[in-house]
mmCIF file of C-alpha atoms in Angstrom:
data_model
loop_
_atom_site.group_PDB
_atom_site.id
_atom_site.type_symbol
_atom_site.label_atom_id
_atom_site.label_comp_id
_atom_site.label_asym_id
_atom_site.label_seq_id
_atom_site.Cartn_x
_atom_site.Cartn_y
_atom_site.Cartn_z
ATOM 1 C CA UNK P 33 9.100 -16.179 0.564
ATOM 2 C CA UNK P 34 6.125 -14.050 1.449
ATOM 3 C CA UNK P 35 3.655 -13.724 -1.379
ATOM 4 C CA UNK P 36 0.074 -12.603 -1.988
ATOM 5 C CA UNK P 37 -1.679 -13.708 -5.157
ATOM 6 C CA UNK P 38 -4.659 -11.690 -6.357
ATOM 7 C CA UNK P 39 -7.270 -12.591 -8.989
ATOM 8 C CA UNK P 40 -8.605 -11.491 -11.350
ATOM 9 C CA UNK P 41 -6.296 -8.817 -12.721
ATOM 10 C CA UNK P 42 -9.211 -7.113 -14.479
ATOM 11 C CA UNK P 43 -12.924 -7.321 -13.801
ATOM 12 C CA UNK P 44 -15.802 -5.705 -15.683
ATOM 13 C CA UNK P 45 -19.302 -5.730 -14.236
ATOM 14 C CA UNK P 46 -22.572 -4.044 -15.054
ATOM 15 C CA UNK P 47 -23.745 -1.321 -12.710
ATOM 16 C CA UNK P 48 -25.775 -2.884 -9.916
ATOM 17 C CA UNK P 49 -24.075 -6.269 -10.160
ATOM 18 C CA UNK P 50 -21.704 -7.691 -7.554
ATOM 19 C CA UNK P 51 -17.922 -7.920 -7.822
ATOM 20 C CA UNK P 52 -15.657 -10.401 -6.063
ATOM 21 C CA UNK P 53 -11.867 -10.189 -5.821
ATOM 22 C CA UNK P 54 -9.867 -13.031 -4.315
ATOM 23 C CA UNK P 55 -6.463 -13.172 -2.630
ATOM 24 C CA UNK P 56 -4.320 -16.011 -1.335
ATOM 25 C CA UNK P 57 -1.399 -15.488 1.028
ATOM 26 C CA UNK P 58 1.586 -17.704 1.701
ATOM 27 C CA UNK P 59 2.674 -16.712 5.227
ATOM 28 C CA UNK P 60 0.494 -18.637 7.652
ATOM 29 C CA UNK P 61 1.471 -16.195 10.418
ATOM 30 C CA UNK P 62 -0.266 -13.301 8.614
ATOM 31 C CA UNK P 63 -2.932 -11.849 10.862
ATOM 32 C CA UNK P 64 -4.055 -8.575 9.330
ATOM 33 C CA UNK P 65 -5.609 -8.164 5.878
ATOM 34 C CA UNK P 66 -6.472 -4.685 4.555
ATOM 35 C CA UNK P 67 -8.024 -3.801 1.211
ATOM 36 C CA UNK P 68 -7.168 -0.591 -0.604
ATOM 37 C CA UNK P 69 -8.783 1.265 -3.491
ATOM 38 C CA UNK P 70 -6.544 3.335 -5.729
ATOM 39 C CA UNK P 71 -7.956 5.865 -8.147
ATOM 40 C CA UNK P 72 -5.944 7.414 -10.941
ATOM 41 C CA UNK P 73 -3.359 9.863 -9.669
ATOM 42 C CA UNK P 74 -4.012 9.089 -6.014
ATOM 43 C CA UNK P 75 -2.510 6.962 -3.298
ATOM 44 C CA UNK P 76 -4.241 3.799 -2.057
ATOM 45 C CA UNK P 77 -7.174 4.432 0.256
ATOM 46 C CA UNK P 78 -8.223 1.891 2.890
ATOM 47 C CA UNK P 79 -11.739 0.629 2.278
ATOM 48 C CA UNK P 80 -12.014 -2.282 4.699
ATOM 49 C CA UNK P 81 -9.802 -4.567 6.748
ATOM 50 C CA UNK P 82 -10.081 -7.815 8.674
ATOM 51 C CA UNK P 83 -8.022 -9.464 11.403
ATOM 52 C CA UNK P 84 -7.343 -13.150 11.720
ATOM 53 C CA UNK P 85 -9.684 -13.650 14.665
ATOM 54 C CA UNK P 86 -12.689 -12.685 12.515
ATOM 55 C CA UNK P 87 -14.193 -14.614 9.608
ATOM 56 C CA UNK P 88 -16.228 -11.871 7.999
ATOM 57 C CA UNK P 89 -16.667 -8.115 8.173
ATOM 58 C CA UNK P 90 -19.159 -5.892 6.410
ATOM 59 C CA UNK P 91 -19.406 -2.155 5.832
ATOM 60 C CA UNK P 92 -22.446 -1.125 3.799
ATOM 61 C CA UNK P 93 -21.907 -2.452 0.251
ATOM 62 C CA UNK P 94 -18.448 -3.847 0.997
ATOM 63 C CA UNK P 95 -17.613 -7.079 2.785
ATOM 64 C CA UNK P 96 -14.490 -9.129 3.335
ATOM 65 C CA UNK P 97 -14.289 -12.829 4.190
ATOM 66 C CA UNK P 98 -11.296 -14.714 5.555
ATOM 67 C CA UNK P 99 -10.572 -18.438 5.443
ATOM 68 C CA UNK P 100 -7.451 -19.001 7.559
ATOM 69 C CA UNK P 101 -7.282 -22.702 6.804
ATOM 70 C CA UNK P 102 -7.107 -22.079 3.084
ATOM 71 C CA UNK P 103 -5.080 -18.853 3.561
ATOM 72 C CA UNK P 104 -7.608 -17.103 1.407
ATOM 73 C CA UNK P 105 -9.529 -13.842 1.705
ATOM 74 C CA UNK P 106 -11.984 -12.079 -0.586
ATOM 75 C CA UNK P 107 -13.518 -8.667 -1.178
ATOM 76 C CA UNK P 108 -17.184 -8.488 -2.083
ATOM 77 C CA UNK P 109 -18.791 -5.324 -3.475
ATOM 78 C CA UNK P 110 -22.546 -5.402 -3.952
ATOM 79 C CA UNK P 111 -24.726 -3.034 -5.985
ATOM 80 C CA UNK P 112 -21.698 -1.687 -7.819
ATOM 81 C CA UNK P 113 -21.679 1.913 -8.984
ATOM 82 C CA UNK P 114 -19.549 3.684 -11.623
ATOM 83 C CA UNK P 115 -17.583 5.396 -8.835
ATOM 84 C CA UNK P 116 -16.428 1.961 -7.672
ATOM 85 C CA UNK P 117 -14.256 1.803 -10.800
ATOM 86 C CA UNK P 118 -10.626 1.785 -9.627
ATOM 87 C CA UNK P 119 -7.734 -0.554 -8.905
ATOM 88 C CA UNK P 120 -8.164 -2.630 -5.763
ATOM 89 C CA UNK P 121 -5.262 -4.097 -3.794
ATOM 90 C CA UNK P 122 -5.307 -6.710 -1.099
ATOM 91 C CA UNK P 123 -2.482 -6.948 1.418
ATOM 92 C CA UNK P 124 -1.319 -9.185 4.233
ATOM 93 C CA UNK P 125 0.719 -8.381 7.282
ATOM 94 C CA UNK P 126 1.877 -10.165 10.416
ATOM 95 C CA UNK P 127 2.749 -8.964 13.860
ATOM 96 C CA UNK P 128 6.246 -7.621 14.241
ATOM 97 C CA UNK P 129 7.091 -7.095 10.572
ATOM 98 C CA UNK P 130 5.607 -3.579 10.234
ATOM 99 C CA UNK P 131 5.144 -4.077 6.504
ATOM 100 C CA UNK P 132 2.421 -5.105 4.078
ATOM 101 C CA UNK P 133 2.784 -7.643 1.298
ATOM 102 C CA UNK P 134 0.512 -6.477 -1.495
ATOM 103 C CA UNK P 135 -1.320 -8.383 -4.173
ATOM 104 C CA UNK P 136 -0.815 -7.346 -7.781
ATOM 105 C CA UNK P 137 -4.082 -5.432 -8.008
ATOM 106 C CA UNK P 138 -7.450 -5.804 -9.737
ATOM 107 C CA UNK P 139 -8.696 -3.183 -12.157
ATOM 108 C CA UNK P 140 -12.458 -3.002 -11.660
ATOM 109 C CA UNK P 141 -14.613 -1.385 -14.310
ATOM 110 C CA UNK P 142 -18.267 -0.772 -13.564
ATOM 111 C CA UNK P 143 -20.197 -0.277 -16.791
ATOM 112 C CA UNK P 144 -23.150 2.101 -16.679
ATOM 113 C CA UNK Y 122 -7.172 15.797 10.679
ATOM 114 C CA UNK Y 123 -4.833 16.345 7.741
ATOM 115 C CA UNK Y 124 -3.740 13.278 5.809
ATOM 116 C CA UNK Y 125 -0.298 12.108 4.804
ATOM 117 C CA UNK Y 126 1.481 14.657 2.644
ATOM 118 C CA UNK Y 127 4.334 14.002 0.249
ATOM 119 C CA UNK Y 128 6.584 16.444 -1.532
ATOM 120 C CA UNK Y 129 7.316 16.936 -4.287
ATOM 121 C CA UNK Y 130 4.442 15.344 -6.200
ATOM 122 C CA UNK Y 131 6.372 15.052 -9.438
ATOM 123 C CA UNK Y 132 10.067 14.884 -10.164
ATOM 124 C CA UNK Y 133 12.207 14.427 -13.254
ATOM 125 C CA UNK Y 134 15.843 13.429 -12.864
ATOM 126 C CA UNK Y 135 18.569 12.019 -15.073
ATOM 127 C CA UNK Y 136 20.558 8.830 -14.608
ATOM 128 C CA UNK Y 137 23.302 9.109 -12.031
ATOM 129 C CA UNK Y 138 21.670 11.898 -10.061
ATOM 130 C CA UNK Y 139 20.333 11.526 -6.561
ATOM 131 C CA UNK Y 140 16.916 12.457 -5.206
ATOM 132 C CA UNK Y 141 15.319 13.090 -1.823
ATOM 133 C CA UNK Y 142 11.613 12.645 -1.212
ATOM 134 C CA UNK Y 143 9.749 13.897 1.832
ATOM 135 C CA UNK Y 144 6.787 12.573 3.788
ATOM 136 C CA UNK Y 145 4.821 14.173 6.612
ATOM 137 C CA UNK Y 146 2.655 11.650 8.485
ATOM 138 C CA UNK Y 147 -0.749 12.163 10.001
ATOM 139 C CA UNK Y 148 -0.482 14.107 13.235
ATOM 140 C CA UNK Y 149 0.177 11.726 16.113
ATOM 141 C CA UNK Y 150 1.432 8.911 13.895
ATOM 142 C CA UNK Y 151 4.925 7.743 14.719
ATOM 143 C CA UNK Y 152 5.473 5.130 12.030
ATOM 144 C CA UNK Y 153 6.297 5.906 8.413
ATOM 145 C CA UNK Y 154 6.633 3.252 5.724
ATOM 146 C CA UNK Y 155 7.798 3.683 2.158
ATOM 147 C CA UNK Y 156 6.698 1.677 -0.877
ATOM 148 C CA UNK Y 157 7.675 1.688 -4.517
ATOM 149 C CA UNK Y 158 4.865 1.206 -7.031
ATOM 150 C CA UNK Y 159 5.581 0.208 -10.634
ATOM 151 C CA UNK Y 160 3.351 -1.377 -13.289
ATOM 152 C CA UNK Y 161 5.561 -4.442 -13.461
ATOM 153 C CA UNK Y 162 6.314 -5.092 -9.791
ATOM 154 C CA UNK Y 163 3.285 -3.595 -8.076
ATOM 155 C CA UNK Y 164 3.642 -2.210 -4.561
ATOM 156 C CA UNK Y 165 6.905 -3.196 -2.924
ATOM 157 C CA UNK Y 166 7.994 -2.405 0.605
ATOM 158 C CA UNK Y 167 11.129 -0.295 0.962
ATOM 159 C CA UNK Y 168 11.488 0.363 4.706
ATOM 160 C CA UNK Y 169 9.658 1.396 7.855
ATOM 161 C CA UNK Y 170 10.659 3.853 10.568
ATOM 162 C CA UNK Y 171 9.325 4.319 14.068
ATOM 163 C CA UNK Y 172 10.640 6.940 16.470
ATOM 164 C CA UNK Y 173 13.646 7.585 14.220
ATOM 165 C CA UNK Y 174 14.607 3.888 14.086
ATOM 166 C CA UNK Y 175 14.373 1.634 11.063
ATOM 167 C CA UNK Y 176 12.445 -1.459 12.108
ATOM 168 C CA UNK Y 177 12.259 -3.292 8.804
ATOM 169 C CA UNK Y 178 13.750 -3.087 5.354
ATOM 170 C CA UNK Y 179 12.732 -4.550 2.023
ATOM 171 C CA UNK Y 180 14.872 -6.113 -0.676
ATOM 172 C CA UNK Y 181 16.190 -2.993 -2.335
ATOM 173 C CA UNK Y 182 19.827 -2.075 -3.024
ATOM 174 C CA UNK Y 183 21.750 0.195 -0.685
ATOM 175 C CA UNK Y 184 21.160 3.112 -3.057
ATOM 176 C CA UNK Y 185 17.777 3.409 -1.372
ATOM 177 C CA UNK Y 186 17.957 4.863 2.103
ATOM 178 C CA UNK Y 187 15.727 6.706 4.494
ATOM 179 C CA UNK Y 188 15.545 8.465 7.779
ATOM 180 C CA UNK Y 189 13.016 9.812 10.216
ATOM 181 C CA UNK Y 190 13.166 12.963 12.248
ATOM 182 C CA UNK Y 191 12.054 13.603 15.807
ATOM 183 C CA UNK Y 192 8.780 15.125 14.549
ATOM 184 C CA UNK Y 193 8.078 11.835 12.677
ATOM 185 C CA UNK Y 194 8.593 13.386 9.264
ATOM 186 C CA UNK Y 195 10.564 11.088 7.003
ATOM 187 C CA UNK Y 196 12.741 11.364 3.957
ATOM 188 C CA UNK Y 197 13.929 8.757 1.521
ATOM 189 C CA UNK Y 198 16.946 9.146 -0.699
ATOM 190 C CA UNK Y 199 17.898 7.353 -3.876
ATOM 191 C CA UNK Y 200 21.452 7.799 -5.049
ATOM 192 C CA UNK Y 201 22.931 7.100 -8.479
ATOM 193 C CA UNK Y 202 19.512 6.940 -10.129
ATOM 194 C CA UNK Y 203 18.813 4.287 -12.734
ATOM 195 C CA UNK Y 204 16.088 4.232 -15.402
ATOM 196 C CA UNK Y 205 14.395 1.418 -13.470
ATOM 197 C CA UNK Y 206 13.924 3.670 -10.459
ATOM 198 C CA UNK Y 207 11.128 5.466 -12.314
ATOM 199 C CA UNK Y 208 8.079 4.781 -10.174
ATOM 200 C CA UNK Y 209 5.459 6.168 -7.852
ATOM 201 C CA UNK Y 210 6.916 6.336 -4.346
ATOM 202 C CA UNK Y 211 4.290 6.057 -1.661
ATOM 203 C CA UNK Y 212 4.573 6.914 1.971
ATOM 204 C CA UNK Y 213 2.209 5.497 4.580
ATOM 205 C CA UNK Y 214 1.817 6.425 8.224
ATOM 206 C CA UNK Y 215 0.364 4.651 11.219
ATOM 207 C CA UNK Y 216 0.422 4.903 14.981
ATOM 208 C CA UNK Y 217 3.143 2.308 14.803
ATOM 209 C CA UNK Y 218 1.845 -0.341 17.118
ATOM 210 C CA UNK Y 219 1.190 -3.936 16.205
ATOM 211 C CA UNK Y 220 -1.544 -4.355 13.617
ATOM 212 C CA UNK Y 221 -2.193 -0.684 13.067
ATOM 213 C CA UNK Y 222 -3.632 0.398 9.749
ATOM 214 C CA UNK Y 223 -1.374 2.271 7.363
ATOM 215 C CA UNK Y 224 -2.717 5.380 5.636
ATOM 216 C CA UNK Y 225 -1.140 6.342 2.349
ATOM 217 C CA UNK Y 226 -0.175 9.684 0.901
ATOM 218 C CA UNK Y 227 -0.699 10.652 -2.756
ATOM 219 C CA UNK Y 228 2.826 9.647 -3.712
ATOM 220 C CA UNK Y 229 5.738 11.213 -5.530
ATOM 221 C CA UNK Y 230 6.013 10.277 -9.172
ATOM 222 C CA UNK Y 231 9.678 10.040 -10.144
ATOM 223 C CA UNK Y 232 10.764 9.884 -13.764
ATOM 224 C CA UNK Y 233 14.400 9.061 -14.483
ATOM 225 C CA UNK Y 234 15.617 9.957 -17.969
#
């Protein structure tokens, strides 16, 4: 069935370093890949997304890359700051299903 | 523009009871999706509504149901609550067209005792 694997489950980095979170999806028809950040006591907030016709997208310190052949996409955060500490979720969706399949989440800790 | 709102934010129920959760989408959004979030299972899709019609449903028992009103507000109901239904229930809204981004509310935290 549909599945999204996300690694690592926890990630600790020093402030200023980069963080990379990786996801692999199983449904080759998936064509939309959002990333969400969830802080304690809040709902997931969209931070960046990418569609299948694009290989890379960047927004300031955040970037996402997509490899359709490998069914793999990654989130890159550069110059991490303590406020980046949160749980990050990747998701995959395909046209006509109106639902997201989420990864299991990555708890990112940025150490000051 | 106001975000997605969910009420109530917290709820405590006992086994066997039923519960109704409410979600008001972002103004102009016609699609509402519901997800269950638990530490063990992560975020799991419950169902999605667009213009009062359910377009997709996840793999949850029939005790979980939902509906959408003409103003796009949505409710989900869980009957005969079980301990395992304790979770954060998240609502997300979107314009409802293909590939549209979903925006999440803060969730309703349900505790079943």
